[in-house]
Amino acid sequence: MTAALENLDYVFNPRSVAFVGATEGKPKWGFVILNNLVSGGYEGTIYPVNPGKTEVMGMKCYPSIADIPFDVDLAIFTVPASAVVSAMDDCVAKGVRAALVISAGFRELGEEGAALEAELLGKAAGAGITVVGPNGEGVCCPRNMLYSWMPIFYPPAGSIGFVSQSGNILNMMIGHALDSGFGVSRGVSSSNEAQLKTEDYLSFLAGDPDTDVIVSYLEGVQDGRRFLELARETTLFKPVVLLKGGRTDSGIMAAASHTGAMAVSGGLFDDACRQAGITLATTIEDAGLTASSFVNRPLPRGRRVGIVTGGGGLGVIAADACTEHGLEIATLSTGLLEEIGCHLPGYWVPGNPVDLVAGLDLSIVKPILETLMRSGEVDSVMLIMMESQRSRGVNIKETGGDGYDLSPMWNLATGKLTGYVEEMYELMWELGVPLYATINFDESLDEEDEPSPEHRHVMKYENVESACRAIGAMSEYQQYLKR
Amino acid sequence: MTAALENLDYVFNPRSVAFVGATEGKPKWGFVILNNLVSGGYEGTIYPVNPGKTEVMGMKCYPSIADIPFDVDLAIFTVPASAVVSAMDDCVAKGVRAALVISAGFRELGEEGAALEAELLGKAAGAGITVVGPNGEGVCCPRNMLYSWMPIFYPPAGSIGFVSQSGNILNMMIGHALDSGFGVSRGVSSSNEAQLKTEDYLSFLAGDPDTDVIVSYLEGVQDGRRFLELARETTLFKPVVLLKGGRTDSGIMAAASHTGAMAVSGGLFDDACRQAGITLATTIEDAGLTASSFVNRPLPRGRRVGIVTGGGGLGVIAADACTEHGLEIATLSTGLLEEIGCHLPGYWVPGNPVDLVAGLDLSIVKPILETLMRSGEVDSVMLIMMESQRSRGVNIKETGGDGYDLSPMWNLATGKLTGYVEEMYELMWELGVPLYATINFDESLDEEDEPSPEHRHVMKYENVESACRAIGAMSEYQQYLKR
């Protein structure tokens, strides 16, 4: 396994690629994926392989890998399963370092497929060739402009590593991270995991300097003990967020025909995961958002949360959700409440959540946040500003009326608010008190005013419940590291 | 209470409005809400009331309600609490039918405020005046172009009625319905519920021909038995989706200072709600999406679900989520599987979920859906097509590469797919088998190709888990009605 792991980097950073099954102009993966490789801007050399063609997408095409007169780091396969197995001999002879097998028709089909998979593995193992897949959608490594996968989708580089036994779910988790403002270090659809397992990718990402957080979708493990052992080693260095498919009998049956994975029973496995420091996600969106939450944010030192909310009802929802995620709504001292109260009208009811009682002057938000963060009475601070849904709705000009356009007045405030959160970035690290902002105001800003994903520091949440779940998950992970 | 309920229609459909606290050009609710009323296109007459002004927003301003020489159906208040109570005498004298009290400073502030609230109520009750609020954000009735509320937000008319003890959450639930393609029949921020309670609004909406589905956010009830009784009567006619705030001690404390509501304990109340046919939501988004799910869809006759998925992993997630929501992944007969298999390649593994095994020819989707719907072996059908995340990502032109633009090939398929779902609308009603589609392809379509909210029949889901939750909720409601 060590050789296979060592060569894994060639899957994400190959100097040259042989593409076995290359074609053009047809709705086939041999065209779509090759096109993604080219369109994505991959800067290494591509050698299309297809015995029926002399040229594909303007590149010289070879009948077989053996016919390529240059070194090949990575072979990508979209041809039928039996053809992959035959071509592996060429890979061995040629000293290819790694194989990315997109092709289906292996273990997920039953005994015959499993035999093919074993044969493929045997050949690769003898030569120390790394095998990713089979039956996957491929990988991406945006830093190297490598998108050797199915979706016509080129996410930007970032610090989140993705490992998924499903290609769809890989894309969707990446989509949610992107919506949060963060990109991808490495993404891999591990699928059948004939050779490298999820836990191997975790180990690899644990040592990857470009990866700060790992998120994984898992349908089953082949060796539970090994999985938990390697996961435990990984979580000592980096947070691992895990979404498990096959939590119910129906799910397990569906998983068996999907990746042929051996499922592990829900409750026991979940407990073991938690004991290994893994953060369990409940939905695809939750997996993407929770992983994003760990980026650019200190871990809360404890469970006490301070909530500042533009609306009372959202404060109630947040208090419920925090409690349900094992957090504590901090009891604030009289002195601190008085300090906060200076910024609020006489009819404010002192307490946590700090309800801004529907005021229209948003300049009070910043001093109140700062007072809470500096107080020493809370371990994390949550800001909720969801007063308006303007951006979703019909704007003034589309209605029949002829009132005033209040946007300028409003935008000034919302621009400020978005700025406040970014301005808190340094303070958050200085004090070690993370800030979680649920804001939908900024959608109304001009796009130019929005910091680009690369320059935005702090993730914002679109709903209160996700933010509370994130605080809970990060507190839990911090408690785990302390033990 | 009967008189108050009878006059409630004047809150949503007044011929004339006196706006007490009208002002202009300042960040005050007396300006923002008045401006919304005008901007929204309200066609009745508005009488601004403010002793310090002779004109507001180009309209003649009166010193008091008593000074208005015309009939007034509805009085809206944004002045301080004590001023509302005094002005109520004028309302009584003038024969005003209803009062919408935005002003805070009542029961939520404690004893003194509660006394003011009681005084307000006493005056109103004696004259049969309906009181909405106090301490709310207002109401909307898009059919009458009435937006007498805080947010600068003018959602379109539709068939969902909203009742919320929080203004923020009202807006957010409406936003989620809007995202689903559906609009608002009536929206009300009930807040302190000095006079009319949530259950009164439920009764009112039960009899409202413009409302097909009701969704409500509740922090507490003052008379649990009465709430459940009226809710039970309502759910016999229309589905009621309920989100409860104050599920935990911290949430209950926050709710007490928000609306002064008396909370009811979580588990017992939840059970009683279910027994009254209420659908319980878990998050704000869930409340909005579940309510939308009921629009334009027959109820499933049983719990058997057929799943058609473009990706195996999403099939696993769906099977898990369906099972967790009390549904059953239907065991399909050999005959039916053979019929479906005709459309799929040889390496397809027969079963439910029906995994389309990452095929690129989407024309098979329609016959497979139809075969399943007509089979009599399932009570609902779920389609999952989330192959690509193109719309979220960077498009081809932004990358460094120079591959082909595959959009035309892809868009043809996605356009078809969106069409298929709409084409199933009649069949769905004919067979009584609802279809739930989770598709993110259509985001890539030109906006002109998108059916407008008024013309779109079937809600589409952005994530698999929400769709499964909706199927579960609708099956549950159907089982309730059957009993």
Short mmCIF file of C-alpha atoms in Angstrom, two decimals, chain A residues 138-408:
data_model
loop_
_atom_site.label_atom_id
_atom_site.label_comp_id
_atom_site.label_asym_id
_atom_site.label_seq_id
_atom_site.Cartn_x
_atom_site.Cartn_y
_atom_site.Cartn_z
CA GLY A 138 -12.51 10.84 -11.63
CA VAL A 139 -10.54 13.45 -9.71
CA CYS A 140 -9.76 17.14 -9.68
CA CYS A 141 -6.85 19.23 -8.47
CA PRO A 142 -7.63 22.86 -9.28
CA ARG A 143 -4.19 24.09 -8.17
CA ASN A 144 -2.76 22.11 -11.11
CA MET A 145 -5.73 22.93 -13.34
CA LEU A 146 -6.46 19.22 -13.49
CA TYR A 147 -10.13 18.29 -14.00
CA SER A 148 -10.05 14.68 -15.13
CA TRP A 149 -13.63 13.92 -14.21
CA MET A 150 -17.17 13.68 -15.56
CA PRO A 151 -18.87 16.96 -14.61
CA ILE A 152 -18.38 20.02 -16.79
CA PHE A 153 -17.41 21.86 -13.66
CA TYR A 154 -14.15 23.62 -12.81
CA PRO A 155 -14.15 24.71 -9.17
CA PRO A 156 -11.36 27.02 -7.99
CA ALA A 157 -8.44 26.01 -5.76
CA GLY A 158 -8.92 26.10 -2.01
CA SER A 159 -8.05 24.28 1.17
CA ILE A 160 -10.78 21.63 1.42
CA GLY A 161 -9.97 18.04 0.42
CA PHE A 162 -12.87 15.86 -0.80
CA VAL A 163 -13.03 12.04 -0.85
CA SER A 164 -16.29 10.48 -2.00
CA GLN A 165 -17.55 7.03 -2.91
CA SER A 166 -20.08 8.82 -5.12
CA GLY A 167 -19.26 11.21 -7.93
CA ASN A 168 -22.56 13.09 -7.73
CA ILE A 169 -22.16 13.67 -4.05
CA LEU A 170 -18.54 14.76 -4.56
CA ASN A 171 -19.77 17.47 -6.96
CA MET A 172 -22.59 18.53 -4.69
CA MET A 173 -20.39 18.80 -1.60
CA ILE A 174 -17.94 20.88 -3.63
CA GLY A 175 -20.86 23.00 -4.82
CA HIS A 176 -21.88 23.76 -1.24
CA ALA A 177 -18.30 24.65 -0.28
CA LEU A 178 -18.15 26.94 -3.29
CA ASP A 179 -21.39 28.62 -2.28
CA SER A 180 -19.71 29.23 1.07
CA GLY A 181 -16.79 30.90 -0.69
CA PHE A 182 -14.22 28.12 -0.51
CA GLY A 183 -12.47 25.94 -3.07
CA VAL A 184 -10.88 22.54 -3.46
CA SER A 185 -7.38 21.25 -2.68
CA ARG A 186 -7.99 17.76 -4.11
CA GLY A 187 -11.20 16.01 -5.01
CA VAL A 188 -11.44 12.27 -5.60
CA SER A 189 -14.29 9.95 -6.48
CA SER A 190 -13.00 6.78 -4.82
CA SER A 191 -15.97 4.63 -5.79
CA ASN A 192 -15.25 0.86 -5.73
CA GLU A 193 -11.96 1.42 -3.91
CA ALA A 194 -10.38 -1.64 -5.47
CA GLN A 195 -6.98 -0.61 -4.16
CA LEU A 196 -6.90 2.67 -2.26
CA LYS A 197 -9.64 3.01 0.34
CA THR A 198 -11.20 6.12 1.81
CA GLU A 199 -8.86 5.80 4.80
CA ASP A 200 -5.84 5.84 2.46
CA TYR A 201 -7.02 9.09 0.93
CA LEU A 202 -7.51 10.47 4.45
CA SER A 203 -3.89 9.58 5.28
CA PHE A 204 -2.71 11.18 2.08
CA LEU A 205 -4.68 14.38 2.74
CA ALA A 206 -3.50 14.44 6.37
CA GLY A 207 0.00 14.99 5.01
CA ASP A 208 -1.03 17.32 2.18
CA PRO A 209 0.07 20.90 2.93
CA ASP A 210 -2.62 22.30 0.60
CA THR A 211 -5.44 20.68 2.58
CA ASP A 212 -6.75 22.15 5.86
CA VAL A 213 -10.07 20.34 6.19
CA ILE A 214 -11.26 16.99 4.82
CA VAL A 215 -14.81 15.99 3.93
CA SER A 216 -15.80 12.52 2.87
CA TYR A 217 -18.85 10.58 1.68
CA LEU A 218 -18.69 6.92 2.64
CA GLU A 219 -21.00 4.02 1.75
CA GLY A 220 -19.06 1.28 3.40
CA VAL A 221 -15.63 0.18 4.58
CA GLN A 222 -13.87 -3.08 3.85
CA ASP A 223 -11.83 -3.04 7.05
CA GLY A 224 -13.53 -1.08 9.81
CA ARG A 225 -10.63 -1.26 12.24
CA ARG A 226 -8.17 0.06 9.67
CA PHE A 227 -10.56 2.83 8.66
CA LEU A 228 -10.97 4.04 12.24
CA GLU A 229 -7.25 3.78 12.95
CA LEU A 230 -6.23 5.90 9.98
CA ALA A 231 -9.12 8.29 10.57
CA ARG A 232 -7.98 8.76 14.17
CA GLU A 233 -4.46 9.60 12.98
CA THR A 234 -5.90 12.09 10.49
CA THR A 235 -8.19 13.91 12.92
CA LEU A 236 -5.19 14.67 15.13
CA PHE A 237 -4.01 16.98 12.36
CA LYS A 238 -7.10 18.06 10.53
CA PRO A 239 -10.87 18.02 10.98
CA VAL A 240 -12.61 15.24 9.06
CA VAL A 241 -16.30 15.67 8.22
CA LEU A 242 -18.02 12.44 7.23
CA LEU A 243 -21.36 11.79 5.56
CA LYS A 244 -22.40 8.16 5.66
CA GLY A 245 -24.70 6.58 3.06
CA GLY A 246 -26.36 3.27 3.88
CA ARG A 247 -27.72 4.14 7.29
CA THR A 248 -30.85 2.04 6.77
CA ASP A 249 -31.55 -1.38 5.26
CA SER A 250 -32.85 0.18 2.05
CA GLY A 251 -29.81 2.42 1.89
CA ILE A 252 -27.48 -0.52 2.46
CA MET A 253 -29.13 -2.45 -0.36
CA ALA A 254 -28.82 0.53 -2.69
CA ALA A 255 -25.16 0.93 -1.71
CA ALA A 256 -24.41 -2.72 -2.42
CA SER A 257 -25.46 -2.35 -6.05
CA HIS A 258 -23.82 1.06 -6.34
CA THR A 259 -20.24 0.46 -5.21
CA GLY A 260 -20.44 -3.10 -3.92
CA ALA A 261 -19.41 -1.72 -0.55
CA MET A 262 -19.85 -3.71 2.64
CA ALA A 263 -21.90 -1.47 4.85
CA VAL A 264 -21.31 -1.12 8.56
CA SER A 265 -24.23 -0.88 10.93
CA GLY A 266 -25.34 2.67 11.74
CA GLY A 267 -25.28 3.33 15.47
CA LEU A 268 -22.14 1.42 16.45
CA PHE A 269 -20.13 2.75 13.55
CA ASP A 270 -21.30 6.30 14.26
CA ASP A 271 -20.13 6.04 17.86
CA ALA A 272 -16.77 4.67 16.78
CA CYS A 273 -16.40 7.52 14.30
CA ARG A 274 -17.10 10.11 16.99
CA GLN A 275 -14.54 8.44 19.23
CA ALA A 276 -12.04 8.80 16.40
CA GLY A 277 -12.66 12.56 16.34
CA ILE A 278 -14.73 12.47 13.16
CA THR A 279 -17.48 15.05 12.66
CA LEU A 280 -20.60 13.32 11.35
CA ALA A 281 -22.76 15.18 8.83
CA THR A 282 -26.46 14.49 8.31
CA THR A 283 -27.05 15.71 4.76
CA ILE A 284 -24.98 16.47 1.66
CA GLU A 285 -25.42 20.18 2.23
CA ASP A 286 -24.50 19.82 5.88
CA ALA A 287 -21.28 18.01 4.89
CA GLY A 288 -20.24 20.82 2.54
CA LEU A 289 -21.19 23.61 4.94
CA THR A 290 -19.67 22.01 8.02
CA ALA A 291 -16.36 21.44 6.23
CA SER A 292 -16.40 25.07 5.06
CA SER A 293 -17.08 26.23 8.60
CA PHE A 294 -13.67 24.96 9.72
CA VAL A 295 -11.85 27.09 7.14
CA ASN A 296 -10.29 30.35 8.38
CA ARG A 297 -11.76 30.14 11.85
CA PRO A 298 -10.29 29.38 15.27
CA LEU A 299 -11.94 26.54 17.19
CA PRO A 300 -14.22 27.72 20.04
CA ARG A 301 -12.53 27.01 23.41
CA GLY A 302 -15.77 25.95 25.01
CA ARG A 303 -19.50 25.62 24.54
CA ARG A 304 -20.73 29.08 25.58
CA VAL A 305 -22.35 30.95 22.70
CA GLY A 306 -23.30 34.63 22.53
CA ILE A 307 -26.02 35.44 19.99
CA VAL A 308 -26.71 38.85 18.45
CA THR A 309 -29.87 38.85 16.37
CA GLY A 310 -31.73 41.34 14.24
CA GLY A 311 -34.97 39.52 14.97
CA GLY A 312 -36.41 37.89 18.06
CA GLY A 313 -37.82 34.81 16.36
CA LEU A 314 -34.47 33.92 14.82
CA GLY A 315 -32.94 34.26 18.29
CA VAL A 316 -35.40 31.64 19.54
CA ILE A 317 -34.60 29.32 16.63
CA ALA A 318 -30.87 29.80 17.28
CA ALA A 319 -31.18 29.17 21.02
CA ASP A 320 -33.08 25.94 20.31
CA ALA A 321 -30.65 24.79 17.64
CA CYS A 322 -27.54 25.60 19.71
CA THR A 323 -28.93 23.69 22.68
CA GLU A 324 -29.82 20.75 20.44
CA HIS A 325 -26.20 20.71 19.22
CA GLY A 326 -24.76 20.49 22.71
CA LEU A 327 -24.01 24.18 23.12
CA GLU A 328 -24.84 26.53 25.95
CA ILE A 329 -26.46 29.93 25.59
CA ALA A 330 -24.10 31.91 27.81
CA THR A 331 -25.58 33.67 30.83
CA LEU A 332 -24.15 37.18 30.51
CA SER A 333 -23.13 39.21 33.56
CA THR A 334 -25.10 42.31 34.54
CA GLY A 335 -22.07 44.45 33.76
CA LEU A 336 -21.77 43.06 30.24
CA LEU A 337 -25.51 43.43 29.60
CA GLU A 338 -25.32 47.06 30.71
CA GLU A 339 -22.39 47.65 28.38
CA ILE A 340 -24.38 46.15 25.49
CA GLY A 341 -27.54 47.98 26.54
CA CYS A 342 -25.82 51.36 25.96
CA HIS A 343 -26.24 50.76 22.24
CA LEU A 344 -29.89 49.73 22.43
CA PRO A 345 -33.21 51.51 23.01
CA GLY A 346 -34.95 51.64 26.39
CA TYR A 347 -37.43 48.89 25.55
CA TRP A 348 -34.64 46.35 24.96
CA VAL A 349 -35.00 43.29 27.18
CA PRO A 350 -31.46 42.47 28.46
CA GLY A 351 -30.40 38.90 27.77
CA ASN A 352 -28.74 36.44 25.46
CA PRO A 353 -29.74 36.22 22.61
CA VAL A 354 -29.11 39.95 22.31
CA ASP A 355 -32.18 41.02 20.31
CA LEU A 356 -31.50 44.23 18.36
CA VAL A 357 -35.28 44.82 18.49
CA ALA A 358 -35.72 45.55 14.80
CA GLY A 359 -33.68 48.74 14.87
CA LEU A 360 -32.83 50.34 11.55
CA ASP A 361 -29.45 51.74 12.61
CA LEU A 362 -27.02 48.92 11.94
CA SER A 363 -23.95 50.81 13.12
CA ILE A 364 -24.59 49.39 16.60
CA VAL A 365 -23.82 45.87 15.38
CA LYS A 366 -20.07 46.27 15.35
CA PRO A 367 -19.53 47.59 18.91
CA ILE A 368 -21.95 45.02 20.30
CA LEU A 369 -20.14 42.16 18.53
CA GLU A 370 -16.78 43.44 19.72
CA THR A 371 -17.98 43.85 23.31
CA LEU A 372 -19.24 40.27 23.34
CA MET A 373 -16.08 38.86 21.73
CA ARG A 374 -13.82 40.67 24.23
CA SER A 375 -15.97 39.86 27.26
CA GLY A 376 -14.43 36.50 28.15
CA GLU A 377 -18.00 35.36 28.86
CA VAL A 378 -18.52 33.55 25.55
CA ASP A 379 -16.50 31.06 23.48
CA SER A 380 -18.11 31.90 20.15
CA VAL A 381 -20.31 34.65 18.81
CA MET A 382 -23.17 34.29 16.36
CA LEU A 383 -24.61 37.19 14.38
CA ILE A 384 -28.01 36.84 12.75
CA MET A 385 -29.13 39.54 10.32
CA MET A 386 -31.92 38.31 8.11
CA GLU A 387 -34.30 41.26 8.34
CA SER A 388 -35.13 41.49 4.70
CA GLN A 389 -35.68 39.18 1.78
CA ARG A 390 -35.45 41.95 -0.79
CA SER A 391 -33.04 40.15 -3.02
CA ARG A 392 -35.40 37.24 -3.52
CA GLY A 393 -38.45 39.36 -4.16
CA VAL A 394 -39.85 41.64 -6.72
CA ASN A 395 -38.26 45.06 -6.55
CA ILE A 396 -40.06 48.33 -6.30
CA LYS A 397 -40.03 49.07 -9.99
CA GLU A 398 -41.95 45.90 -10.78
CA THR A 399 -44.90 46.78 -8.58
CA GLY A 400 -47.79 49.01 -9.47
CA GLY A 401 -46.95 51.64 -6.87
CA ASP A 402 -44.83 54.76 -7.04
CA GLY A 403 -43.24 55.04 -3.63
CA TYR A 404 -39.63 55.88 -2.88
CA ASP A 405 -36.74 53.57 -3.65
CA LEU A 406 -35.19 53.00 -0.23
CA SER A 407 -32.31 50.91 -1.60
CA PRO A 408 -29.63 53.57 -1.07
#
